[in-house]
């Protein structure tokens, strides 16, 4: 009878370990970039500031990011999953009413903008300086509009692009208003703006749901 031996725990493949290290370094630079951008602002911050905050090196930074605009866009893209989830909530309304739209705006949309104000601020500065960041930002707008898919089912064939464009403009309008209001600090009466936004979104969602005329 052969002796029973315990099999040693297999070590993770070297490539998997390196990939984990790469992901951890990537996230560390993003976290440090957020800290630096919050403290110094987008234009006041430099790659050197981010590298110092991360206790890293320029070589490591440039192994992950092209430049300051690139890390700003990557930082913003970490906020995209919760941002997309907000727009998906519109499909869960038991009934589409103006009151439910207003509650959604007040309870979910505005909270998102306050929570991710640093990420939103830096991407808005980056898109002014870098065409690549601007293109990535606009793709987010259209991707967010696609989360309104339940309201776009009647927009098919030649009308598909029309429906998506209407939804994209709705998202872009909200994005611009919230940026100037909640990030840049332009003063507005919260109740008044919520009433106006609820009117606009309710009316447009009804039109989208009904489809092309």
Tab-separated table of C-alpha atoms in Angstrom, residues 95-97 150-155 202-212:
chain	number	residue	atom	x	y	z
A	95	UNK	CA	-45.685	53.220	-13.941
A	96	UNK	CA	-44.162	56.152	-15.776
A	97	UNK	CA	-45.335	59.263	-13.946
A	150	UNK	CA	-36.988	50.009	-22.908
A	151	UNK	CA	-38.066	53.423	-24.188
A	152	UNK	CA	-36.369	52.925	-27.561
A	153	UNK	CA	-37.941	49.646	-28.697
A	154	UNK	CA	-40.176	51.360	-31.264
A	155	UNK	CA	-37.261	53.209	-32.824
A	202	UNK	CA	-41.260	62.776	-18.203
A	203	UNK	CA	-42.401	64.371	-21.443
A	204	UNK	CA	-39.454	63.017	-23.413
A	205	UNK	CA	-39.669	59.487	-21.986
A	206	UNK	CA	-43.349	59.371	-22.954
A	207	UNK	CA	-42.476	60.498	-26.494
A	208	UNK	CA	-39.649	57.980	-26.742
A	209	UNK	CA	-41.891	55.166	-25.535
A	210	UNK	CA	-44.566	56.035	-28.087
A	211	UNK	CA	-42.036	55.879	-30.917
A	212	UNK	CA	-41.774	57.857	-34.176
